[in-house]
CSV table of C-alpha atoms and ligand atoms in Angstrom, one decimal:
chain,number,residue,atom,x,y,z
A,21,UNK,CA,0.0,0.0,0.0
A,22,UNK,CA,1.3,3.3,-0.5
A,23,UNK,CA,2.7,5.4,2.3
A,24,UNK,CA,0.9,8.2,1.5
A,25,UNK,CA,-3.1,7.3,1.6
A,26,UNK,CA,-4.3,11.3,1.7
A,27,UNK,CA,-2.3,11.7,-1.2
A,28,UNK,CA,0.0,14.6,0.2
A,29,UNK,CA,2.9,14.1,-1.8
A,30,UNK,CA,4.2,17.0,-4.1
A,31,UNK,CA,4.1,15.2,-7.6
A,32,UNK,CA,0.3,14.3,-7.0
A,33,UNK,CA,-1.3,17.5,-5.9
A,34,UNK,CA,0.9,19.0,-9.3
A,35,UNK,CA,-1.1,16.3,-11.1
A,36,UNK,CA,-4.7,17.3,-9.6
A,37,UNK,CA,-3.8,20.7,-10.7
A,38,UNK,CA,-2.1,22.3,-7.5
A,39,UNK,CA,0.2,25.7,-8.2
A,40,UNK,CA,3.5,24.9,-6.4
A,41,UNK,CA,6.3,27.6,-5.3
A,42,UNK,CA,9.1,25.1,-5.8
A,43,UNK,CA,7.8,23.1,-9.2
A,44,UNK,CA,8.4,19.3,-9.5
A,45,UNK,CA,10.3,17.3,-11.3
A,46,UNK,CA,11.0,14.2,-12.8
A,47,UNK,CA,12.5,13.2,-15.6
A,48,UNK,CA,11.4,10.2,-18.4
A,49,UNK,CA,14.4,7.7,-18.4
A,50,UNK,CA,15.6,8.7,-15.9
A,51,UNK,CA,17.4,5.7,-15.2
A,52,UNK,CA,19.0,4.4,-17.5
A,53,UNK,CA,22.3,4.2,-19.5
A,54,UNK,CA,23.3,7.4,-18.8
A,55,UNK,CA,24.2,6.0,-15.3
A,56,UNK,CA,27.2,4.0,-14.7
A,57,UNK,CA,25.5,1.9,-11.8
A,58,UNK,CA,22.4,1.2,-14.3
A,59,UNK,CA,25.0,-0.3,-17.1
A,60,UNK,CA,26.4,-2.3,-14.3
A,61,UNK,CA,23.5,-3.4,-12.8
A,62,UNK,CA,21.9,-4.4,-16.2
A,63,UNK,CA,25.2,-6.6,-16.8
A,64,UNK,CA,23.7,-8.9,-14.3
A,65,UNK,CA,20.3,-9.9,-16.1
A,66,UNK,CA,20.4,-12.4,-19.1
A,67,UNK,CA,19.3,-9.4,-21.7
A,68,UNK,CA,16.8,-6.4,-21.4
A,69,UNK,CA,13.7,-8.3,-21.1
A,70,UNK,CA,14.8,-10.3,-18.4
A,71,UNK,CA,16.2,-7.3,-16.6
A,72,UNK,CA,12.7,-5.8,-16.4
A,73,UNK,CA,11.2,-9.2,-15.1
A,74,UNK,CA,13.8,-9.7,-12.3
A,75,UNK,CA,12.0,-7.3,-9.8
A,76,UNK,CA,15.4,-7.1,-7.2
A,77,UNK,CA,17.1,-5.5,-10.1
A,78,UNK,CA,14.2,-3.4,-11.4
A,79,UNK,CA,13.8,-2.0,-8.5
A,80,UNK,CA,17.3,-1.3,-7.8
A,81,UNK,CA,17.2,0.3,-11.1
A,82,UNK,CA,13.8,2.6,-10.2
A,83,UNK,CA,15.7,3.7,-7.0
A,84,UNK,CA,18.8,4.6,-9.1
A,85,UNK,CA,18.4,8.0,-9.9
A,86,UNK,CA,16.6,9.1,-6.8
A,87,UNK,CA,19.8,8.8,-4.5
A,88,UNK,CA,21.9,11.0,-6.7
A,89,UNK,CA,19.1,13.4,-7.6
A,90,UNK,CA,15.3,14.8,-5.8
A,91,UNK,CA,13.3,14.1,-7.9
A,92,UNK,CA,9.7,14.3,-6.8
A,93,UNK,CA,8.8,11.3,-8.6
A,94,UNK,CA,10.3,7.7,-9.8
A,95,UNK,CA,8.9,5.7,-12.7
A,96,UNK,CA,9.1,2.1,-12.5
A,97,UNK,CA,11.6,0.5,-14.6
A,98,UNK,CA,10.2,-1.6,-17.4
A,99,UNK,CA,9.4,-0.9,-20.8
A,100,UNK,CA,6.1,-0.4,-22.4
A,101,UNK,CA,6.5,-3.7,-24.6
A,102,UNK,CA,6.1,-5.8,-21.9
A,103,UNK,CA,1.8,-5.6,-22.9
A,104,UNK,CA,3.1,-7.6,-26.4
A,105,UNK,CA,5.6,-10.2,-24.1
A,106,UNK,CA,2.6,-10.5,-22.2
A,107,UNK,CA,0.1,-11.1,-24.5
A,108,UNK,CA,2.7,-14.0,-25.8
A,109,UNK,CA,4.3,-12.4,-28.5
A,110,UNK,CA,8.1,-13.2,-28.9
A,111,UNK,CA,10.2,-10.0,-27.8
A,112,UNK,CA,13.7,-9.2,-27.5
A,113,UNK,CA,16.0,-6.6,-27.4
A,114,UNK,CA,19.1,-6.4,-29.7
A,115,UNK,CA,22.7,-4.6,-28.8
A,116,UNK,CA,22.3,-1.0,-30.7
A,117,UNK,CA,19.3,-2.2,-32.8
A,118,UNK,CA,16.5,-2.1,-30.2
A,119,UNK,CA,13.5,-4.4,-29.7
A,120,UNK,CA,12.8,-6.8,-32.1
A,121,UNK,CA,9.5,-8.5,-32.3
A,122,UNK,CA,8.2,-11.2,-34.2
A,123,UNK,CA,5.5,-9.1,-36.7
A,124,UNK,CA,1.6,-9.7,-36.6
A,125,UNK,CA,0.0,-8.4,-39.5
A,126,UNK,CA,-3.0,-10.1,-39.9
A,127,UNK,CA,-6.6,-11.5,-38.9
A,128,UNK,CA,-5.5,-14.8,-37.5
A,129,UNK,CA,-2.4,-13.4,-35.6
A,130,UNK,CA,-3.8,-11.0,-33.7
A,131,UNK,CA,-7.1,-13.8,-33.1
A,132,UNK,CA,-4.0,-15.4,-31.8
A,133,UNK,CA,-2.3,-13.3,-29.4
A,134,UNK,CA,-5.9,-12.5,-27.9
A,135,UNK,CA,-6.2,-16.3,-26.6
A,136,UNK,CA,-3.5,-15.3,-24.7
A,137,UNK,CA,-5.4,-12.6,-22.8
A,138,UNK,CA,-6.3,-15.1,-19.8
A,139,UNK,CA,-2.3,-15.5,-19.2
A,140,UNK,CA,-1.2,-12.0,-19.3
A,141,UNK,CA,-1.3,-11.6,-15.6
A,142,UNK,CA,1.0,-14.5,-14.9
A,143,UNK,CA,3.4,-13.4,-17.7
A,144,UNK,CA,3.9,-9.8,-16.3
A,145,UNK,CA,3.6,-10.7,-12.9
A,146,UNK,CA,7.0,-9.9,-11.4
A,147,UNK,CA,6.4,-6.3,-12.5
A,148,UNK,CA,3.6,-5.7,-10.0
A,149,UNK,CA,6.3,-7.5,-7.6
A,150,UNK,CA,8.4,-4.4,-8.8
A,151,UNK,CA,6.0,-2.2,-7.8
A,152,UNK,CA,5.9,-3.1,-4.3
A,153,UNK,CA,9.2,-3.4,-3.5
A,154,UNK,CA,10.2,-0.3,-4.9
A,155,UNK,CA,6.7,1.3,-3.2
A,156,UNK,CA,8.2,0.2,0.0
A,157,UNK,CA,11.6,1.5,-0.3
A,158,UNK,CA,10.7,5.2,-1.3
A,159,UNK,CA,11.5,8.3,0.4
A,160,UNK,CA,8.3,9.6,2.0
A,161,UNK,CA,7.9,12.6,-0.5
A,162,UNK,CA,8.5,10.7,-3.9
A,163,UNK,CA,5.5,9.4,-5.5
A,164,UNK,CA,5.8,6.1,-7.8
A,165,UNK,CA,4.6,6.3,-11.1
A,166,UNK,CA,3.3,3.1,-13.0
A,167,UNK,CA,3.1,3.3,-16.8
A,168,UNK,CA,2.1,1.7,-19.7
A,169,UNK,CA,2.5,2.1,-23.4
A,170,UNK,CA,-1.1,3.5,-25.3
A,171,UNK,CA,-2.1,1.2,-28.2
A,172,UNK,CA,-1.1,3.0,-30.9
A,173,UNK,CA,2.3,3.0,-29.7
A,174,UNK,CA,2.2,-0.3,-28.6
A,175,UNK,CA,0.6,-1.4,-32.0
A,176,UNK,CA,3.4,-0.2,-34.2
A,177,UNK,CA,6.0,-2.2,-32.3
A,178,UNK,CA,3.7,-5.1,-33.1
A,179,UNK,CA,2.9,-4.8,-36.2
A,180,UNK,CA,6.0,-3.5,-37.6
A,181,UNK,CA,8.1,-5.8,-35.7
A,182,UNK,CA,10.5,-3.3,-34.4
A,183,UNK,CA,11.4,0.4,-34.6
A,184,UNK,CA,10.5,2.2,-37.6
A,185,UNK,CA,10.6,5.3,-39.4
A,186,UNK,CA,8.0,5.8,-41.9
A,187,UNK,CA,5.3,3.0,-40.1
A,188,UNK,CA,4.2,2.1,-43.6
A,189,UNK,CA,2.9,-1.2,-42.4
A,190,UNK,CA,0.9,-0.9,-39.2
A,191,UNK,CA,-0.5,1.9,-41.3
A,192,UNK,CA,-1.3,-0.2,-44.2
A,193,UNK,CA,-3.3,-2.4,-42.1
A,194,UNK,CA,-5.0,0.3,-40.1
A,195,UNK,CA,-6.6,0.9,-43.6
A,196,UNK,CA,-6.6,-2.0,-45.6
A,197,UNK,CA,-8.3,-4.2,-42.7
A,198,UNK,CA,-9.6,-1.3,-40.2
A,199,UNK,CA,-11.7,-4.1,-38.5
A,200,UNK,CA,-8.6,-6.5,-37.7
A,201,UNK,CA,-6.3,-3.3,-36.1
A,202,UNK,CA,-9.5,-2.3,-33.8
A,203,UNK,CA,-9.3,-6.1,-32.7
A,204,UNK,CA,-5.9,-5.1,-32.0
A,205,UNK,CA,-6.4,-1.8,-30.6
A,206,UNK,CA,-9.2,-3.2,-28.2
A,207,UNK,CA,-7.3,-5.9,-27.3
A,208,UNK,CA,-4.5,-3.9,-26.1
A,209,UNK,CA,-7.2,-1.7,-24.2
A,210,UNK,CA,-8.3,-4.8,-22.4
A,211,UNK,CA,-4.9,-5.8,-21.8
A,212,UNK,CA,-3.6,-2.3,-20.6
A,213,UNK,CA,-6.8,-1.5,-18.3
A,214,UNK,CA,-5.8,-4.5,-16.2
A,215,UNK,CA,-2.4,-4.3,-16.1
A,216,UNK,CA,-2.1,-0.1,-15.3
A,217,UNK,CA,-4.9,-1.6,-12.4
A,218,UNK,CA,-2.9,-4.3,-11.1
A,219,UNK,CA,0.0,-1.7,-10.6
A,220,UNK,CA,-2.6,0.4,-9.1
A,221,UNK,CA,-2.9,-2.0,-6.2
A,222,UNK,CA,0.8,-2.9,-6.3
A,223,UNK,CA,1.5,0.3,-5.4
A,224,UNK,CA,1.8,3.2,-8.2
A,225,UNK,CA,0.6,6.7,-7.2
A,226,UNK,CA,0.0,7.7,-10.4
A,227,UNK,CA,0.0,6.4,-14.0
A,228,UNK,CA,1.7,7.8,-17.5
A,229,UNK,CA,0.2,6.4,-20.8
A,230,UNK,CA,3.0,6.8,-23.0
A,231,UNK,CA,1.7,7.8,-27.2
A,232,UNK,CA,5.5,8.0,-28.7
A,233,UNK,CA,4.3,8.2,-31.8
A,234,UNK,CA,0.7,9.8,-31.4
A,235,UNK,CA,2.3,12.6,-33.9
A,236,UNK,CA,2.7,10.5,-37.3
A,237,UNK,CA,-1.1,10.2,-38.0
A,238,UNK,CA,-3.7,12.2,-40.1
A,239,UNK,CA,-6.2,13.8,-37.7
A,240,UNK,CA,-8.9,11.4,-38.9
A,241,UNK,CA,-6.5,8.3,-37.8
A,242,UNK,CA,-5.3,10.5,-34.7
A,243,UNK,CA,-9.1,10.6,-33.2
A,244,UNK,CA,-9.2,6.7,-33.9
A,245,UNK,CA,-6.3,5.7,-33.0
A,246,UNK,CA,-4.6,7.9,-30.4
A,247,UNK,CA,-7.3,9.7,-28.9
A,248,UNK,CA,-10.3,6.9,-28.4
A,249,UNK,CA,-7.8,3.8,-27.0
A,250,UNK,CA,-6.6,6.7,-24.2
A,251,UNK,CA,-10.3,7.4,-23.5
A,252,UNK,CA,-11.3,4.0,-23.0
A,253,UNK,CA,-8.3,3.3,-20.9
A,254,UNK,CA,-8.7,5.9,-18.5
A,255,UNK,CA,-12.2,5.3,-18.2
A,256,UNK,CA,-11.5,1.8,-17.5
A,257,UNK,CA,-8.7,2.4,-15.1
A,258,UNK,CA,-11.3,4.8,-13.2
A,259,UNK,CA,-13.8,2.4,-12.8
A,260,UNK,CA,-11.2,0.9,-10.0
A,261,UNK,CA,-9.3,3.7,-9.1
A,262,UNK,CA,-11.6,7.0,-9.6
A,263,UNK,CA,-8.7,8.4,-7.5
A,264,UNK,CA,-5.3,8.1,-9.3
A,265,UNK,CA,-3.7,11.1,-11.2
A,266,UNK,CA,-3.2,10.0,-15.0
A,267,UNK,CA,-0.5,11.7,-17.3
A,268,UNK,CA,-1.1,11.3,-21.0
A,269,UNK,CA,1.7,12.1,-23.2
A,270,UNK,CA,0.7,12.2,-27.3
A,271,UNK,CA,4.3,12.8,-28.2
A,272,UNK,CA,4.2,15.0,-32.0
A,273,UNK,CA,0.4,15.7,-31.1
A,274,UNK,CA,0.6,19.5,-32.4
A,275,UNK,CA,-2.2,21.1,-32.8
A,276,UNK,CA,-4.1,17.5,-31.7
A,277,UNK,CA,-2.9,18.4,-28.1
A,278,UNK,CA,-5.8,20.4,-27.8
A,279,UNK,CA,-8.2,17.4,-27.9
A,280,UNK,CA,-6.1,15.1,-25.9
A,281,UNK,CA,-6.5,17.9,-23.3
A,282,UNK,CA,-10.3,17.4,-23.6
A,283,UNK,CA,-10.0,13.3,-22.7
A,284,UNK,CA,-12.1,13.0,-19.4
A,285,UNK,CA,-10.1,12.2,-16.5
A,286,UNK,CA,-6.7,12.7,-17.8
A,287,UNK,CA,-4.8,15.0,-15.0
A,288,UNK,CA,-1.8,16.2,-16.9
A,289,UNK,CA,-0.3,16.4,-20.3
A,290,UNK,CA,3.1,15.4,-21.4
A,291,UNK,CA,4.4,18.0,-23.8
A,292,UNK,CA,7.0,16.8,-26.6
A,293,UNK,CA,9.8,19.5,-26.8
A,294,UNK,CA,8.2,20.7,-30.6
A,295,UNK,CA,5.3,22.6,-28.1
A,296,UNK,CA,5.6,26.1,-28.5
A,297,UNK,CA,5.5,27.6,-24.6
A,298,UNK,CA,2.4,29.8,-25.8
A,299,UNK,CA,0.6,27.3,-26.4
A,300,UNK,CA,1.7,25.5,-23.6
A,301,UNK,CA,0.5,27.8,-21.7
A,302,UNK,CA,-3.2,27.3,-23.4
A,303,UNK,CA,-3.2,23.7,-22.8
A,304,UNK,CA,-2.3,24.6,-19.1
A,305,UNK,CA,-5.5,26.5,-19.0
A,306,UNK,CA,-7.3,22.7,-19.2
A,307,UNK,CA,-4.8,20.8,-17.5
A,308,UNK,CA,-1.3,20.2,-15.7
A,309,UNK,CA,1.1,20.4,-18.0
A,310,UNK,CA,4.1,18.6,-17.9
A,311,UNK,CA,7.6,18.8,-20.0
A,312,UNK,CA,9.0,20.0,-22.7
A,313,UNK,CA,12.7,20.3,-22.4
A,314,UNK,CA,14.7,19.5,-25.1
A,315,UNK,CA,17.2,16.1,-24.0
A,316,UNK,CA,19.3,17.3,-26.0
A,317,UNK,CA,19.7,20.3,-24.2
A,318,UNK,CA,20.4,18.5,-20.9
A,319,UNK,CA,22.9,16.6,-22.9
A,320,UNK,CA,24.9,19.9,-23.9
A,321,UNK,CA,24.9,21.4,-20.4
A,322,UNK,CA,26.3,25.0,-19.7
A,323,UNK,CA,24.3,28.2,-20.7
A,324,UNK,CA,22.1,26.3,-23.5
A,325,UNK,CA,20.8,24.1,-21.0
A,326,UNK,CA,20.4,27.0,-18.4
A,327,UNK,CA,18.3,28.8,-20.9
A,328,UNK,CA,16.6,26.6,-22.1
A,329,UNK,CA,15.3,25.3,-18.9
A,330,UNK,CA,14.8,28.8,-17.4
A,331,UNK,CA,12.6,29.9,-20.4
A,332,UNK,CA,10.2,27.1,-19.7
A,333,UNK,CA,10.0,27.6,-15.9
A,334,UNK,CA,9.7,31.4,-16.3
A,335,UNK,CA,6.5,30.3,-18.8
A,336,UNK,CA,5.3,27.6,-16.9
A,337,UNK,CA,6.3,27.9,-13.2
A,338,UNK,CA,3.0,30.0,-12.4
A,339,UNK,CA,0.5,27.5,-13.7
A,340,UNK,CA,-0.2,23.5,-12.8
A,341,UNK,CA,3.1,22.2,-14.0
A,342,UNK,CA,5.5,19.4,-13.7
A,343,UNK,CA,9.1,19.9,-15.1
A,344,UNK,CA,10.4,17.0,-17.2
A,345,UNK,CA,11.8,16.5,-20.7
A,346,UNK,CA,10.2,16.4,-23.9
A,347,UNK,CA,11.5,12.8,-24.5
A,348,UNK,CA,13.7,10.7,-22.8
A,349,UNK,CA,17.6,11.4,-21.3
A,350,UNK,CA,19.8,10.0,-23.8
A,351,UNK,CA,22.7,7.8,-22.9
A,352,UNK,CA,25.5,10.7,-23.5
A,353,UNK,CA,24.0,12.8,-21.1
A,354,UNK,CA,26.7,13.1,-18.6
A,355,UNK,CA,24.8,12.6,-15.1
A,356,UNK,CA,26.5,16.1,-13.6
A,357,UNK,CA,23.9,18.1,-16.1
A,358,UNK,CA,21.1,16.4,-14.8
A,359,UNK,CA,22.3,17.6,-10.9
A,360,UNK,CA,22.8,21.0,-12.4
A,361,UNK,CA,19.4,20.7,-13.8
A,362,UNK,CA,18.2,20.2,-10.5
A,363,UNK,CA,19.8,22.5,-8.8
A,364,UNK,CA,17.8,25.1,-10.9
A,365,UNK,CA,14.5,23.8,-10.3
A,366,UNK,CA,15.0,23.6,-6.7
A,367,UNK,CA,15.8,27.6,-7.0
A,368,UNK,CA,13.9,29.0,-9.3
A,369,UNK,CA,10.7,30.9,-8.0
A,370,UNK,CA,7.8,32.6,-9.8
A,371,UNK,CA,9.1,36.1,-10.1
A,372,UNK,CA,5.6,38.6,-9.2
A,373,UNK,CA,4.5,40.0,-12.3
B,402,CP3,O1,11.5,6.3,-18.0
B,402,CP3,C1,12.1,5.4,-17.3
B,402,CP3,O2,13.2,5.6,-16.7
B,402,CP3,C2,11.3,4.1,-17.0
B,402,CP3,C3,11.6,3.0,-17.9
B,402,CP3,C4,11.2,3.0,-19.3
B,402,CP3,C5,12.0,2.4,-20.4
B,402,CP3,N1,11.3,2.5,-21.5
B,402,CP3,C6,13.3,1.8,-20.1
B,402,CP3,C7,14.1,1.4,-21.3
B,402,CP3,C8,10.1,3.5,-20.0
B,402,CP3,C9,8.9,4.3,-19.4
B,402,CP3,C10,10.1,3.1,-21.3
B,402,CP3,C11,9.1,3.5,-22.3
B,402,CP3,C12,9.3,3.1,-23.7
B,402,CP3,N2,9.9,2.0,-24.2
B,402,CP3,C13,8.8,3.9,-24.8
B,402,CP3,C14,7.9,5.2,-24.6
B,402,CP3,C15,8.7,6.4,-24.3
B,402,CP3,C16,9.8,6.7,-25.3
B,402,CP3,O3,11.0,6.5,-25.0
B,402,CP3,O4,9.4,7.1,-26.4
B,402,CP3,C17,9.1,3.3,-26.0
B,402,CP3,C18,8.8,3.8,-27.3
B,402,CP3,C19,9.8,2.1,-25.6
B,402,CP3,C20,10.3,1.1,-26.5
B,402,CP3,C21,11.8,0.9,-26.5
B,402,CP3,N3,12.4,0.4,-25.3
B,402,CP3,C22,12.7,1.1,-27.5
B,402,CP3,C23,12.4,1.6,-28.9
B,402,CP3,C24,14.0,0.8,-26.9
B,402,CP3,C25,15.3,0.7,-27.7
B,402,CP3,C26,15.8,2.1,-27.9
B,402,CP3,C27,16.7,2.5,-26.7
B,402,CP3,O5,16.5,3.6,-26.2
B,402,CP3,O6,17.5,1.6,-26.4
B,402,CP3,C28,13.8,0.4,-25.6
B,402,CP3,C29,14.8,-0.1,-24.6
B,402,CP3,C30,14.8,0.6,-23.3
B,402,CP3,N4,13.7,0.8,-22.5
B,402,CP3,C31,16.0,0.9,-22.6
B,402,CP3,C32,15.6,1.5,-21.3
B,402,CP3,C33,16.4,1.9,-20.2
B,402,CP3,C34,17.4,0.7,-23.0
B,402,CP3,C35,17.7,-0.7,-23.0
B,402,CP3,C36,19.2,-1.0,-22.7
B,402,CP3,O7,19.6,-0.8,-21.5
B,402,CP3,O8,19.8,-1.5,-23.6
């Protein structure tokens, strides 16, 4: 259970829409390869996959980051194709090539991998495991966040089999065989709902539904695709937990953001660093927002990162807001930015007008 059952922590009330003098902070991989003890820790597991199912080194991993840094939040360490590995489709991760995933691209495969619904729970299982244990070994002001990936996200790993840059594909089939990706789409849906519940009740404080690539469809596809699944999700998760802050973060939404802002019971936004701060500030008129710095910014350091960050704060600082990236810390970040980075939050206050 968590520590905190009034739900006084920092990161939460930010999330329910709370103006804070100091703003929080957290940051998406934020542990990760950038950290020397996270290379050496993942040198223990039998590849990445099995890293995120071994829940004494997961959690070690989660609690990485928070003992060289405040951050106001940790994310449990997994990755958000862990739904496919649970719903039985063969995953692993390659040295410098990333996941790789054996493709389903039509009818009868995804009829497949949705027999395999009744035996998610028991495949994922050692990440709720995760979730407790880390849960029980946070500092009493950090909330945990639990996450998952949305569907269309998710879907493109699927179906394409990997990364990909043009998505030609999953894309095909949304329109060649609509009927077959909404089996897809609503079986990912089912499959999320219960697993962002079962971390619910692990443990998590709070939950990020993470759209990476939200921003490559056609505003007809988007309100399909992107913008339904994270509906129905929420809605789902709030049938259990009418309580727990959601994040939803539509990464390349643009203009879109506007009607993921509208999505009922999503607390916060996650802003990709492409936002303009105006109309950041627009979207915090609906909701918390939370982001947008540039990773590559915290990568360079010095007065590029200073500025950077400042600009947003000085923007942001006076509305619901949570600082964080845009996207995630890249491995060349060298870890003494991210203190620096810090430091400036933990300083900066709203200036009066
Ligand atoms: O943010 C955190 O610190 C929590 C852990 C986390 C990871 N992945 C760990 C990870 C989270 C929240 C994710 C989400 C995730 N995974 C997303 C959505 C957010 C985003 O980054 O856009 C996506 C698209 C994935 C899929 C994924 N996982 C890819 C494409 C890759 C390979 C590329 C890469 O960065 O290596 C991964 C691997 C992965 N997930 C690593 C980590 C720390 C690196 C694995 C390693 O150590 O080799």
């Amino acid at each position: 259970m968590p520590k905190d059952p009034t739900n006084q922590k920092p990161f939460l009330r930010a999330l329910r829409g709370e103006i804070q003098e100091r703003p929080c902070f957290w940051l998406m991989r934020q542990a990760g390869r950038y950290l020397p003890e996270y290379r050496e820790t993942r040198a223990k597991a039998n590849g990445f996959v099995d890293l995120c199912l071994r829940p004494d080194l997961a959690t070690e991993i989660t609690l990485q980051p928070l003992r060289r840094y405040h951050m106001d939040a940790a994310i449990l360490f997994s990755d958000i194709l862990m739904v496919p590995y649970g719903l039985g489709q063969p995953l692993s991760f390659r040295e410098g090539e990333g996941p790789v995933l054996e493709p389903v691209r039509d009818a009868a495969a995804i009829d497949k991998l949705a027999q395999n619904l009744a035996g998610f729970d028991a495949k994922v299982a050692p990440i709720y495991e995760t979730v407790s244990r880390v849960q029980a070994g946070l500092p009493a002001t950090t909330a945990l966040i639990g996450f998952a990936g949305a569907p269309w996200t998710v879907a493109t790993y699927m179906v394409e089999g990997g990364t990909s840059k043009d998505f030609a594909n999953v894309r095909l089939l949304a329109y060649r065989d609509e009927a077959a990706f909404k089996r897809l789409i609503d079986l990912l849906v089912a499959a999320t709902i219960g697993y962002l519940n079962r971390q619910v009740e692990a443990g998590a404080e709070a939950l990020q539904l993470f759209d990476t690539w939200a921003g490559v469809l056609p505003e007809g596809e988007y309100r399909k695709w992107v913008i339904a699944p994270a509906a129905k999700i929420v809605a789902g998760v709030r049938v259990k937990h009418p309580n727990v802050p959601i994040v939803f973060f539509p990464k390349g939404s643009g203009l879109l953001y506007r009607e993921a802002a509208a999505i009922p019971g999503v607390n916060a936004l996650g802003l990709d660093t492409s936002v303009p701060l105006a109309f950041a500030q627009e979207l915090q008129k609906l909701k918390t927002v939370q982001g947008n710095l540039d990773p590559i910014a915290l990568c360079a350091g010095g007065p590029a990162l200073v500025d950077a960050a400042t600009r947003i704060l000085d923007a942001l600082g006076k509305g619901p807001f949570v600082f964080n990236l845009g996207h995630g810390v890249i491995p060349p970040t060298p870890p003494a930015n991210v203190a620096e980075l810090a430091e400036l939050i933990g300083k900066w206050r709203a200036k009066a007008a």
